[in-house]
Short mmCIF file of C-alpha atoms in Angstrom, two decimals:
data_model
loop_
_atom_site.label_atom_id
_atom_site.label_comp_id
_atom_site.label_asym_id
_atom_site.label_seq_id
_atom_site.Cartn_x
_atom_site.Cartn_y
_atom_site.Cartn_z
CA UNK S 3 67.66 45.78 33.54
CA UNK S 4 64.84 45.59 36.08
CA UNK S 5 63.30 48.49 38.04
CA UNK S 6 61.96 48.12 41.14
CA UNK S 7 59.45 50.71 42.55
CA UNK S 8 57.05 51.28 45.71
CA UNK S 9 53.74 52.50 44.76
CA UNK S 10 50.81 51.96 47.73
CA UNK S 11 53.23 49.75 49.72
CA UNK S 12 53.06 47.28 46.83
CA UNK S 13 56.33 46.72 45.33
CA UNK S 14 55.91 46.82 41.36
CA UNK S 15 59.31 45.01 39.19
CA UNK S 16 59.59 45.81 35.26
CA UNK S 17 61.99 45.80 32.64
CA UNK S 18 63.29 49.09 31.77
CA UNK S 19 63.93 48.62 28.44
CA UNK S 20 60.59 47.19 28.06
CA UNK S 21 59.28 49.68 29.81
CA UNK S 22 60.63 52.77 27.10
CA UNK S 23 59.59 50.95 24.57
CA UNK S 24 55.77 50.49 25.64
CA UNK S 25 56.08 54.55 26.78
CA UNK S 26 56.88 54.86 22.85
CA UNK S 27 55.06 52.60 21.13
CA UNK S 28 51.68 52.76 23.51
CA UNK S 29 52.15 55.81 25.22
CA UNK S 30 51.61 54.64 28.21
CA UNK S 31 54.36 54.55 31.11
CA UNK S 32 54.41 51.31 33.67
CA UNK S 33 53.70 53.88 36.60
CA UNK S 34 50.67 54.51 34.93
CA UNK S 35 49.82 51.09 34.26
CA UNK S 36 50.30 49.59 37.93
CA UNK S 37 47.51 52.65 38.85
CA UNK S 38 44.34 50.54 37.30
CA UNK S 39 45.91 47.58 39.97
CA UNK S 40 44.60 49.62 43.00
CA UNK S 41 41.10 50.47 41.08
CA UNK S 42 38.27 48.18 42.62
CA UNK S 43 36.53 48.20 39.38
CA UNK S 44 39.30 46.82 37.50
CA UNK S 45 38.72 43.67 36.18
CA UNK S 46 40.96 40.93 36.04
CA UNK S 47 41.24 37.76 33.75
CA UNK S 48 43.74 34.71 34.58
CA UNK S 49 46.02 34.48 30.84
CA UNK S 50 45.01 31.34 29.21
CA UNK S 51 47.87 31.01 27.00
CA UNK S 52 51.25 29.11 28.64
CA UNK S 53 54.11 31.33 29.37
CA UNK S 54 55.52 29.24 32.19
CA UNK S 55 53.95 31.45 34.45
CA UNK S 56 50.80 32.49 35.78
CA UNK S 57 49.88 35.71 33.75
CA UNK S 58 47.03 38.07 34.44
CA UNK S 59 45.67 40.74 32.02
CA UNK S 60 43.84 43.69 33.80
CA UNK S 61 41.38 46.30 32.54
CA UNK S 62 40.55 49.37 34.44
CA UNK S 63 40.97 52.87 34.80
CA UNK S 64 43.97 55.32 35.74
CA UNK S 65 44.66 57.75 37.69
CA UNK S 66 44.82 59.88 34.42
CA UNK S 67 41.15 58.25 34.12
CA UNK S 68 42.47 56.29 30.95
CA UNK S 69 41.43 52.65 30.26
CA UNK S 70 44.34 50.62 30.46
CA UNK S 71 44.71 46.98 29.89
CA UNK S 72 48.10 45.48 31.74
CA UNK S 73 49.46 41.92 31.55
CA UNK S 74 51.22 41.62 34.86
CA UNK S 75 52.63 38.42 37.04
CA UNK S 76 53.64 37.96 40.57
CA UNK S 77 57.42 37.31 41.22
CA UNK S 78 58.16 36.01 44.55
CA UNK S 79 56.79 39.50 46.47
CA UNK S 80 56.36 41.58 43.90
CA UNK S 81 54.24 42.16 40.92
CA UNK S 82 55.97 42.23 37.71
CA UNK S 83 54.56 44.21 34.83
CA UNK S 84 55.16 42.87 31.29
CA UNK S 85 53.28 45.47 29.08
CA UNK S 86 50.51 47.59 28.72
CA UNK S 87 48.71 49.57 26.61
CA UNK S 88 45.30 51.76 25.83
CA UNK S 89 42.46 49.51 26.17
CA UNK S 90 40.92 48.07 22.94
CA UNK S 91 37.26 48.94 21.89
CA UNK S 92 36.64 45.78 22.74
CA UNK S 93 37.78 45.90 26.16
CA UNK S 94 36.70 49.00 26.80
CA UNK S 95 32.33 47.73 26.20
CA UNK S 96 33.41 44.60 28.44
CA UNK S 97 35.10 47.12 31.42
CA UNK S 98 31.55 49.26 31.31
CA UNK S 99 29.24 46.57 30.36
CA UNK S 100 30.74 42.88 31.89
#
């Protein structure tokens, strides 16, 4: 079942289901995870792999100042979140250090 919900005048979409089981397994909620979208420093990588879709994956920080990482999409006017989760090490040197 999809939620639908208005953060910054930007309407966000997700899968509910989906969405307790990333609050579970990542600790991380999607209301959270749409926060790093509005961050200017976020950076943002087009998903190389085929999903039938373009995909994006985001790194930045929340407004609980956590690094995030988020794969999202845009659906028609809205942008659909399809997980997220603490960044990796990894990701974390290339958000600080490009």
């Amino acid at each position: 079942m999809n939620q639908t919900h208005i953060i910054n005048d930007i309407t966000f979409e997700w899968d509910s289901n989906k969405a307790l089981l990333i609050s579970k397994t990542h600790g991380v909620t999607f209301q959270e995870c749409a926060t790093i979208l509005f961050n200017p420093t976020t950076i943002t990588k087009q998903d190389y792999r085929d999903y039938g879709e373009r995909r994006f994956i985001s790194t930045g920080c929340s407004d609980k100042a956590r690094i995030l990482t988020v794969v999202w999409t845009e659906r028609y006017d809205k942008i659909r979140l399809i997980t997220g989760f603490l960044a990796s090490k990894d990701q974390i040197k290339e958000f600080y250090y490009g």
